[in-house]
XYZ file of C-alpha atoms in Angstrom:
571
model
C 107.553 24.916 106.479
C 105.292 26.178 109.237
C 106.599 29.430 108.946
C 105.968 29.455 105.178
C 102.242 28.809 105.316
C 101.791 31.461 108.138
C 103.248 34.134 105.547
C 101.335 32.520 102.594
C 97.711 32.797 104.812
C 99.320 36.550 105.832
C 99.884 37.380 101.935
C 96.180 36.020 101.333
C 94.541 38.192 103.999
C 95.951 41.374 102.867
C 95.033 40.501 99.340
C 91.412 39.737 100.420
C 90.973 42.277 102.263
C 92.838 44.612 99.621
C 89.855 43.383 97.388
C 87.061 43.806 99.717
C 88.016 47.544 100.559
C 87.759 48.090 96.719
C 84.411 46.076 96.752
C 83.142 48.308 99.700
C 84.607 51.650 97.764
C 82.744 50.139 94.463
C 79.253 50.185 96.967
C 79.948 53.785 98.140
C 77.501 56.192 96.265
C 79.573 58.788 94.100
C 80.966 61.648 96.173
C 79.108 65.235 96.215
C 79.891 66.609 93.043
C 79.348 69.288 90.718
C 77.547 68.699 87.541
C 76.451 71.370 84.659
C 72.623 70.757 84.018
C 71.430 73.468 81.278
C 73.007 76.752 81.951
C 73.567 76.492 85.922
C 76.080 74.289 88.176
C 74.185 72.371 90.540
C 76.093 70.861 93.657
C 74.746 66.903 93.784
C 74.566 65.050 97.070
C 73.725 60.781 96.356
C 72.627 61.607 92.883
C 70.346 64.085 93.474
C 70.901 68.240 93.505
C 71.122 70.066 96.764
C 70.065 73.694 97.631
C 72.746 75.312 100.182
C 70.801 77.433 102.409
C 73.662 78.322 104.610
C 74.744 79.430 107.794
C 78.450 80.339 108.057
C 79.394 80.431 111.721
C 81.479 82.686 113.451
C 85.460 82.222 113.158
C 85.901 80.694 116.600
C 82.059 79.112 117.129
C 82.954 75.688 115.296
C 86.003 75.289 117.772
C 83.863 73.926 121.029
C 81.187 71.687 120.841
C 79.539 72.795 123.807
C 79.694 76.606 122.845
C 77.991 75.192 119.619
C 75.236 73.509 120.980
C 72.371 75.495 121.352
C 72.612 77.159 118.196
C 71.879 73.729 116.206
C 68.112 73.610 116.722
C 67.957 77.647 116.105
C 69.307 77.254 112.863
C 67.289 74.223 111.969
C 64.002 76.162 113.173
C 65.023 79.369 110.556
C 65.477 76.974 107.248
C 69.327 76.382 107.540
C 70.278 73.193 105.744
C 74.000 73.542 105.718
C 76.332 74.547 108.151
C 79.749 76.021 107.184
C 81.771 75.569 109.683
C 85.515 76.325 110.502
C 87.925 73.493 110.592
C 91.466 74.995 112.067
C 95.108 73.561 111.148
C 95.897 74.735 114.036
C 93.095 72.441 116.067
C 93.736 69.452 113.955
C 97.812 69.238 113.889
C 99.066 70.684 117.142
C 101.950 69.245 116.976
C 103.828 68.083 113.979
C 102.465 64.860 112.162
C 99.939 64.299 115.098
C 96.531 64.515 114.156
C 93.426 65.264 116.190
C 90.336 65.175 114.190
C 87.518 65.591 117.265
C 86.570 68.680 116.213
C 85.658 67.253 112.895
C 84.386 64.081 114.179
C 81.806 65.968 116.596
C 80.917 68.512 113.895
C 79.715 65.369 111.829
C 77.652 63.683 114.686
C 75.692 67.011 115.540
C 75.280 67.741 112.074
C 74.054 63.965 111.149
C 71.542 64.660 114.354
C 69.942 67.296 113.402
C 69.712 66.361 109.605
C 71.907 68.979 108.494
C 74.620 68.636 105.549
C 78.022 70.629 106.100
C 81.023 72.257 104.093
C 84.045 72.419 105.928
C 86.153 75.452 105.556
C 89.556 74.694 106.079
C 91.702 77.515 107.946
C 95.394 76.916 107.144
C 97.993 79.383 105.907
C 95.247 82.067 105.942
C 92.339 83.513 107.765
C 91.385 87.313 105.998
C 94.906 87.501 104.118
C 96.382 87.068 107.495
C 98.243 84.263 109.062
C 96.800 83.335 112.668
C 95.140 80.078 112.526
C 98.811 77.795 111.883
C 100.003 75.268 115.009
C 102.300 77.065 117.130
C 105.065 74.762 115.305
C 104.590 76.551 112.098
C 104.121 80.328 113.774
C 107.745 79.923 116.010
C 109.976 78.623 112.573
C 109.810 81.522 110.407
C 113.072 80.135 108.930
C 111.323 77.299 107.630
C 108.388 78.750 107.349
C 109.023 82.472 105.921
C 106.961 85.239 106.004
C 106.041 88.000 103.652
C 107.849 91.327 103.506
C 107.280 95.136 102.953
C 109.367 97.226 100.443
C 111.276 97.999 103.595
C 112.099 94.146 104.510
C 109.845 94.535 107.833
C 107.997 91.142 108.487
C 104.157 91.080 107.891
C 102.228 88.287 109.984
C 101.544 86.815 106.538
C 103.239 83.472 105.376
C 104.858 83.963 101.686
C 103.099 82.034 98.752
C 106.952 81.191 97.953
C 107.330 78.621 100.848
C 107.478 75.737 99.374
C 107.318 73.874 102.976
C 104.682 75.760 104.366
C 102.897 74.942 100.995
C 103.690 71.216 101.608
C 102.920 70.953 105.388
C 99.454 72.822 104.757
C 98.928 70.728 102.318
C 99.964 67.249 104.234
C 97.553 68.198 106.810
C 95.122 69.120 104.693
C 94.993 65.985 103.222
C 94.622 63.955 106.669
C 91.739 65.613 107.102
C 90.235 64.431 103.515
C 91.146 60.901 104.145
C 89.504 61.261 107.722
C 86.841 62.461 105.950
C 86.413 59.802 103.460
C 86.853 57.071 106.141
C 83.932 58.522 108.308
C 81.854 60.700 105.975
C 82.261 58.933 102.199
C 78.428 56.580 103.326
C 76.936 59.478 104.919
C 77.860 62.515 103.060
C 77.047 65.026 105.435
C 79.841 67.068 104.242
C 79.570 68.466 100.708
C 81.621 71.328 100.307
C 85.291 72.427 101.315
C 86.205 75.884 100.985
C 90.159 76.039 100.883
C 91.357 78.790 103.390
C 89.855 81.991 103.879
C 89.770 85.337 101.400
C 93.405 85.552 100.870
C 96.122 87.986 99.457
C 98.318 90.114 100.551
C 97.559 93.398 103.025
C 99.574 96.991 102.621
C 101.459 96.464 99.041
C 100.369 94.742 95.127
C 102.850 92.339 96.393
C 105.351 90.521 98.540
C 109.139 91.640 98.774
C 110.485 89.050 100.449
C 113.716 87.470 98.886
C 111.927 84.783 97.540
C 109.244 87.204 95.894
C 111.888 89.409 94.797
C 113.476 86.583 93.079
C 110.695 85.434 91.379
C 109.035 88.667 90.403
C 112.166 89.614 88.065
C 112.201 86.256 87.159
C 109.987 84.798 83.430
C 106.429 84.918 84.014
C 105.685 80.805 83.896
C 105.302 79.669 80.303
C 102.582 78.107 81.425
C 100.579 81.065 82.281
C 101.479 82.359 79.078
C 100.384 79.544 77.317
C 96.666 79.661 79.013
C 96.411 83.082 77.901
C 97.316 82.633 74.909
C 94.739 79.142 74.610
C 91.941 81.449 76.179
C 92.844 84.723 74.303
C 89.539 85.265 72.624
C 87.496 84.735 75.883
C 89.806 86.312 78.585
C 88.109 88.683 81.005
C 88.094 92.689 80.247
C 90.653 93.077 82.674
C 93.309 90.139 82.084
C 92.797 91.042 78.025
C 93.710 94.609 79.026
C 97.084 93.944 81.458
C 98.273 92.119 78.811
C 97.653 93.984 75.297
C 99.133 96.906 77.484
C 102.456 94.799 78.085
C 102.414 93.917 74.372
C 100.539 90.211 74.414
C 104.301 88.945 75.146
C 104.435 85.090 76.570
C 107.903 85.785 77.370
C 109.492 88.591 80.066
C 109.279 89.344 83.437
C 106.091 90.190 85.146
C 106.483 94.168 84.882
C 107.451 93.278 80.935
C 104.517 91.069 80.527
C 101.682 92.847 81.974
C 101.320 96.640 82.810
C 100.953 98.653 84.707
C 103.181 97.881 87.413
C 100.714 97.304 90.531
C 98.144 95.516 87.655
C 101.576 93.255 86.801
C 102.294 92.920 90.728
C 98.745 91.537 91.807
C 98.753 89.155 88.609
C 102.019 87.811 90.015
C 100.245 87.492 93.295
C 97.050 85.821 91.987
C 99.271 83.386 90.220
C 101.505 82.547 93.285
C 98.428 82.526 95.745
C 96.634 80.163 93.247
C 99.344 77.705 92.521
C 99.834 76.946 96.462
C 96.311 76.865 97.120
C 96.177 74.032 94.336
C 98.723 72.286 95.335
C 96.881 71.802 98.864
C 93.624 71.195 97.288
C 95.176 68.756 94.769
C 96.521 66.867 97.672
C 93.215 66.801 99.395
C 90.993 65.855 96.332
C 93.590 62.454 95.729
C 92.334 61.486 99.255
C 88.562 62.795 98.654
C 87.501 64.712 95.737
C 84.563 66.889 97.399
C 84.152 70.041 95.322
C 86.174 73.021 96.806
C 85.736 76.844 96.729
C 87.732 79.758 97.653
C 86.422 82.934 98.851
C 86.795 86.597 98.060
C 87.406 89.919 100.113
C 85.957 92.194 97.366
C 87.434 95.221 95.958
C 85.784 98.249 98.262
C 84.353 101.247 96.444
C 87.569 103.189 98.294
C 90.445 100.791 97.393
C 92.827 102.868 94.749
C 95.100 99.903 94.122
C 96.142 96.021 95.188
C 97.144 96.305 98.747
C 93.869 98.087 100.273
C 91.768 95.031 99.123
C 94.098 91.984 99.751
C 96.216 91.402 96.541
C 96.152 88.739 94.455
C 93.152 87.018 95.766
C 90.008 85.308 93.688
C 88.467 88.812 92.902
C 86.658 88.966 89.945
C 89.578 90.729 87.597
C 91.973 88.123 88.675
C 89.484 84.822 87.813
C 91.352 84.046 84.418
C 94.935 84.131 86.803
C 93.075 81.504 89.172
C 91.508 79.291 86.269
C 95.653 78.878 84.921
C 97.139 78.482 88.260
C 94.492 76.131 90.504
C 92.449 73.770 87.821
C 91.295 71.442 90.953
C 89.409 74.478 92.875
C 85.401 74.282 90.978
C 84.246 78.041 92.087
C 85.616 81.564 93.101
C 82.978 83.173 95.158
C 82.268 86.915 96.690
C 81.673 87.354 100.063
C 79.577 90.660 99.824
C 78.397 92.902 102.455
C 78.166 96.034 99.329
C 74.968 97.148 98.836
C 74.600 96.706 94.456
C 74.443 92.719 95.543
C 73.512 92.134 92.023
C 76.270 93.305 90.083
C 78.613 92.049 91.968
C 77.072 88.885 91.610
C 76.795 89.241 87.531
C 80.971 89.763 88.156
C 81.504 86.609 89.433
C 79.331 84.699 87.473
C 81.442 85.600 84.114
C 83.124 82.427 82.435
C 80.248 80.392 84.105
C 81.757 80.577 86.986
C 79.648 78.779 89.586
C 77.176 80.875 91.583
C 77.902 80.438 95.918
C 77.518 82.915 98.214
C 79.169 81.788 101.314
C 79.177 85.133 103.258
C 76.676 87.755 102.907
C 74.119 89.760 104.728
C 70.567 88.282 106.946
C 67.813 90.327 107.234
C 64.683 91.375 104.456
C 68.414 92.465 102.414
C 69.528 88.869 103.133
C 66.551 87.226 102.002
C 66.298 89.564 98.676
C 69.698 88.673 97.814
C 69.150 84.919 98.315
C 66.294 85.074 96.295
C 68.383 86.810 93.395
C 71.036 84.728 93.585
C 68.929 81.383 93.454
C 66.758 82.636 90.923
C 68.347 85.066 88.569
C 71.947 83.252 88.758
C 71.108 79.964 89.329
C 73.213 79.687 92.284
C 74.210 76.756 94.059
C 72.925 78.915 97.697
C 73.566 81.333 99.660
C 75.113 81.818 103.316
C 75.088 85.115 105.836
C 77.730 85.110 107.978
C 77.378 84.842 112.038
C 73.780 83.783 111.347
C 73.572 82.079 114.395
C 74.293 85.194 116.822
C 71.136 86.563 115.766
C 68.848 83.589 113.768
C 66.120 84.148 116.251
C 66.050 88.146 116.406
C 62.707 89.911 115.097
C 64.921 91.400 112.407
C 65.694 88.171 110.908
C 61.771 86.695 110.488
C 61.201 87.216 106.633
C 64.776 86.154 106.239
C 63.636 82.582 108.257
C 60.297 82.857 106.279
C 62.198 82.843 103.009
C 64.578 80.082 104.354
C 61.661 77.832 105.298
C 59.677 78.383 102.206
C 62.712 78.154 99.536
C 63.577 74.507 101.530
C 60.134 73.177 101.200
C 60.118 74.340 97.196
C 64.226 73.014 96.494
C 62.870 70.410 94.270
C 61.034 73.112 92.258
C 63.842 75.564 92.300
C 66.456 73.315 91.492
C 64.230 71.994 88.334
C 63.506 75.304 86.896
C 67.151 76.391 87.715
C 68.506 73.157 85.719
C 65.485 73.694 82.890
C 65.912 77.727 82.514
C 62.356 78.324 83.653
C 62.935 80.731 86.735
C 63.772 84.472 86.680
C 64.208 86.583 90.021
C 63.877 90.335 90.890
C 65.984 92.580 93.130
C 64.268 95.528 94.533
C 65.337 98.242 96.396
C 64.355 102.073 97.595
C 67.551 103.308 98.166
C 71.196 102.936 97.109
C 70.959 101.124 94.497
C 67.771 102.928 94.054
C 66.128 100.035 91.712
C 61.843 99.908 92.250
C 61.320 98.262 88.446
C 62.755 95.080 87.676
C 61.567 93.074 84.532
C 61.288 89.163 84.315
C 61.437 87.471 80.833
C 60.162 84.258 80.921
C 59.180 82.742 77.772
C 57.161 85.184 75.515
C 56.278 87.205 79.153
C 57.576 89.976 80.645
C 56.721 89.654 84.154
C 57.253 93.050 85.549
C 57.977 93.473 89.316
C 57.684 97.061 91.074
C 58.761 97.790 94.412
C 55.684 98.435 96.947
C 54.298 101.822 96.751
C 51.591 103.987 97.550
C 49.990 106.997 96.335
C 46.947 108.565 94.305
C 47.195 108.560 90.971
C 45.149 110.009 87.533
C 41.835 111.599 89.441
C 42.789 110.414 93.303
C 41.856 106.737 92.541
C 43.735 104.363 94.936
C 46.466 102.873 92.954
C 48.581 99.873 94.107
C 51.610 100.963 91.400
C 53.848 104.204 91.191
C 53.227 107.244 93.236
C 55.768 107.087 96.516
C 58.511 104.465 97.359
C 59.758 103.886 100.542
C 63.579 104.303 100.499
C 63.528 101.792 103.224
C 61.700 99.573 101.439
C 63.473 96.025 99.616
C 61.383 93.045 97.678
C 62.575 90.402 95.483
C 60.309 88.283 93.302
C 61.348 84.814 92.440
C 59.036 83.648 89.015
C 59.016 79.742 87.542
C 56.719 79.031 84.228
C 55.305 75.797 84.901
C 53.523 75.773 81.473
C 53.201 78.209 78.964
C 50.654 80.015 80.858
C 50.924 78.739 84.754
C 53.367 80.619 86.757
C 54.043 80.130 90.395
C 55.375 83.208 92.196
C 57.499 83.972 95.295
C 57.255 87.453 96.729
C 57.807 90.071 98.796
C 57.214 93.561 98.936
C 56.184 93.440 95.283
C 53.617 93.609 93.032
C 53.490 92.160 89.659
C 52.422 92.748 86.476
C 52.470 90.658 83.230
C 52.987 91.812 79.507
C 53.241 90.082 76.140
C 56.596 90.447 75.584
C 56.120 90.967 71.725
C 53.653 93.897 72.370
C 50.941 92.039 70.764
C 47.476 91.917 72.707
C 47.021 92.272 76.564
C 47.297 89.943 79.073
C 44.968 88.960 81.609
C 44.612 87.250 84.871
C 42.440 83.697 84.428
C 42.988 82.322 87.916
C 45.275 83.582 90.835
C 45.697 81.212 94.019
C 47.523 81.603 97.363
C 49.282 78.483 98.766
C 52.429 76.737 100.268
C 54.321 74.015 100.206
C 54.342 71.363 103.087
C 56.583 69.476 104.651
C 56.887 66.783 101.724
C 56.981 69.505 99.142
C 53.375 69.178 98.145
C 51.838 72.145 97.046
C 48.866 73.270 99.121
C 45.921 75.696 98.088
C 44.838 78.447 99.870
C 42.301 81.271 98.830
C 41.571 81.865 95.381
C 42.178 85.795 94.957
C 39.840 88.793 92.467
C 38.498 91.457 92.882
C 40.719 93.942 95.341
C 43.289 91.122 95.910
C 44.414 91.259 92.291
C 43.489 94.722 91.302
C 46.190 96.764 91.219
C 44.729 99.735 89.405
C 41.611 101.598 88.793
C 42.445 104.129 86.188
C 42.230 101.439 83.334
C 42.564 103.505 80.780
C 45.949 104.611 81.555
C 46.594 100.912 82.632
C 45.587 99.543 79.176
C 47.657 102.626 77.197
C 50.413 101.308 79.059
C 49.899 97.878 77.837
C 48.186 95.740 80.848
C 44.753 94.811 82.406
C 45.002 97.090 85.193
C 45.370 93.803 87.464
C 48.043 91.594 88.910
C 49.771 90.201 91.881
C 50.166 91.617 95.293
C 52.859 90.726 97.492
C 52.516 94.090 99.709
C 54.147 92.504 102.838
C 58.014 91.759 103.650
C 56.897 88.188 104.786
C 57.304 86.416 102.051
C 54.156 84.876 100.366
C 53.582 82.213 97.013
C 50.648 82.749 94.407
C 50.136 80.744 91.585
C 48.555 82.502 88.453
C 47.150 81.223 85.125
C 46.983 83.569 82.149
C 45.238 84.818 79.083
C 45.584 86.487 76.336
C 42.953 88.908 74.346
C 42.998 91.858 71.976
């Protein structure tokens, strides 16, 4: 009898405290999440959208605390508000089914103390296409554990997207580390983002030849792959629409019979075997934790001739259709871009409405101007350079920490005109991509943004537009309409003009105001600006044939500046 009432109060306990863990999981606020708001995806952190204005660290820097550090404050004093940081399989599992999460646990506490959110990426199966960051375990069973192969059967150091164990212990681990995450972090949410390994695909050849590859590459391409394409066939990408009208629009045949030609068919049949494992892990994780996950790209370089010299199969843009079929549970398919045209590439990956994220790029005045594109053109979610913390504090990275600072203090208003399609940005450069005109539409304006310039112009008046560029020279302009005729503009290196954009009338300049936002986000007012601030031109008659009053903005310094204007129209 005594025994009985022991197990019946034992029974009891575990159901009450069954209950009160779904109680306490009930209280949690909903996880970081992406939601659509107008024509942008915004990441949202307790309800409320977050601007990533990133650091990504160094490979290795994440790995010791102490080497960490004295970088935290750095970063906080040049704008950073997230930290991507490296979390290692090899660090966290060391040996099989043991699990050491300090790394993560002290990443958290440094973050949380210097009021910094994180995303996590998580280096498994692949660093750069390359295997080097698995537990010694996983590196000395290649049996269990196989790698990929050349045409000639010689090894790469590259695990095969056919392993179905390596795919399963990646993704057991993986998954640890969510429900660590959720048990520490879920309250708190420092951590917002997870990027799932690290710009995969395969190096040297369009695709693996292992036996496993072989096997499956003269195997049927999966039905369903077939049956996505043929679901999404009038909004597939150029590039997937092509591979497979040139095969014929089959949904049944081997790869090579499917889609052509033969190294197009190849990295198809590596996007869909690199996607399907990465889901599975992700899948895996998101049951424990559903945080909103991105993978990364190693872009196509203007020298790569085929798959092979870029790594094949991985989330670049022409295979984004491939990753959509094969890995539902990853949200966005970023570039990392160090190529100079930063805004096309960026228009590439933001086709399908794919998210906007930049988690590696440049620092510097180019840094800054693509951060400011990105945020204001594309509506991205942010922006990161990579290894910002080697050099956060050098003199070559002040307007880059100037736009930082001001874009954090002016999130709320960025994020608002991003969700309610009031902001525009320029890209401006004086040199490869030579671009020194960029045009804004913003309701029925067309705010025009030139690159600085100087020069005599029309009878040797002194003219603040045309005449010479300097091919050294970058500015970016980042434009919100507050009302139909307030505008509040970030700039730099720029000056600014404003037309109607129906051609009707001229537009002029009713009140222009230098300012800043504070440390609470309230808008401050400094100098109200005529006369030589705001006149850009003196020959006015060529300034009025060509449509405007012969005034405008002046952002003629590569610190970054904000002016808020209020306009007219006569005729």
């Amino acid at each position: 009898m005594k025994n009985r009432i022991i197990i019946s109060l034992l029974v009891l306990m575990a159901i009450c405290g069954c209950h009160q863990n779904k109680s306490a999981d009930k209280e949690l606020p909903a996880a970081p999440h992406l939601e659509r708001r107008g024509d942008v995806t915004q990441l949202i952190v307790k309800g409320e959208p977050w601007l990533v204005l990133g650091c990504e660290l160094g490979n290795s820097t994440s790995s010791s605390r102490e080497y960490l550090a004295p970088y935290w404050q750095q970063l906080k004093d040049a704008g950073v508000n997230t930290v991507l940081a490296v979390v290692s399989w090899e660090q966290t599992e060391p040996e099989e089914g043991q699990f050491d999460f300090t790394v993560v646990d002290h990443l958290l506490a440094d973050a949380r103390a210097n009021g910094m959110k994180l995303a996590l990426l998580w280096f498994g199966s692949w660093k750069n296409g390359i295997t080097s960051y698995t537990p010694t375990w996983v590196k000395r069973d290649t049996g269990r554990f196989p790698l990929a192969r050349t045409p000639e059967g010689k090894p790469l150091p590259i695990l095969t997207t056919l392993g179905l164990e390596t795919c399963h212990a990646d993704a057991r681990a993986f998954a640890a580390m969510m429900r660590h995450l959720k048990e520490v972090d879920a309250r708190e949410q420092t951590v917002v983002m997870i990027q799932m390994e690290n710009e995969v695909g395969l190096h040297g050849h369009p695709r693996d030849y292992c036996d496993l590859a072989e096997k499956a590459y003269k195997d049927q391409v999966p039905k369903a792959l077939t049956d996505w394409l043929t679901a999404h066939r009038e909004t597939l990408l150029p590039e997937t629409r092509q591979a497979w009208e040139q095969g014929g629009c089959k949904t049944e045949g081997t790869w090579e019979e499917v889609f052509s030609p033969a190294d197009r068919a190849a990295e198809i049949f590596m996007a869909w075997h690199y996607a399907a494992y990465m889901d599975r892990i992700t899948a895996a994780g998101k049951q424990e934790y559903d945080l909103p996950t991105f993978v990364n790209a190693w872009i196509v370089q203007p020298e790569d001739t085929r798959p092979g010299n870029y790594p094949s199969g991985g989330p670049q843009a022409q295979n984004h259709d491939i990753w959509r079929a094969a890995a539902p549970h990853i949200d966005i398919l970023s570039p990392d871009i160090y190529l100079n045209d930063f805004p096309t590439i960026v228009q590439m990956y933001a086709r399908s409405a794919n998210p906007v994220f930049i988690p590696e790029s440049r620092s510097g005045q180019n840094g800054a101007a693509n951060a400011a594109y990105a945020i204001g053109a594309r509506g991205a979610i942010g922006y990161s350079p990579f290894g910002f913390e080697r050099n956060c504090s050098a003199d070559e990275n002040a307007t880059f920490r100037s736009f930082y600072r001001t874009a954090a203090r002016m999130a709320p208003q960025l994020l608002a005109a991003q969700a309610e399609g009031r902001i525009g940005a320029a890209w401006l450069k004086g040199s490869e991509p030579l671009r020194v005109k960029d045009t804004i539409r913003l309701g029925d304006v067309d705010i025009v943004c030139e690159l600085i310039s100087s020069g005599m112009r029309n009878g040797g008046a002194p003219q603040l537009t045309g005449g010479t560029y300097d091919p050294a020279a970058i500015g970016y302009a980042i434009a919100i309409r507050e009302t139909d005729d307030s505008y509040l503009l970030l700039g730099s290196n720029v000056r600014i003009t404003f037309l109607p954009h129906d051609g009707q009338g001229i537009i002029g300049l009713a009140k222009v105001t230098e300012g800043c936002f504070d440390c609470q986000g309230r808008w401050k007012e400094g100098r109200w600006l005529n006369g030589d601030e705001i006149q850009l031109r003196y020959d006015l008659l060529y300034a009025v044939d060509e449509g405007y009053s012969g005034q405008g903005l002046n952002f003629g310094k590569a610190e970054p500046s904000l002016q808020r204007v209020e306009l007219f129209k006569y005729e």
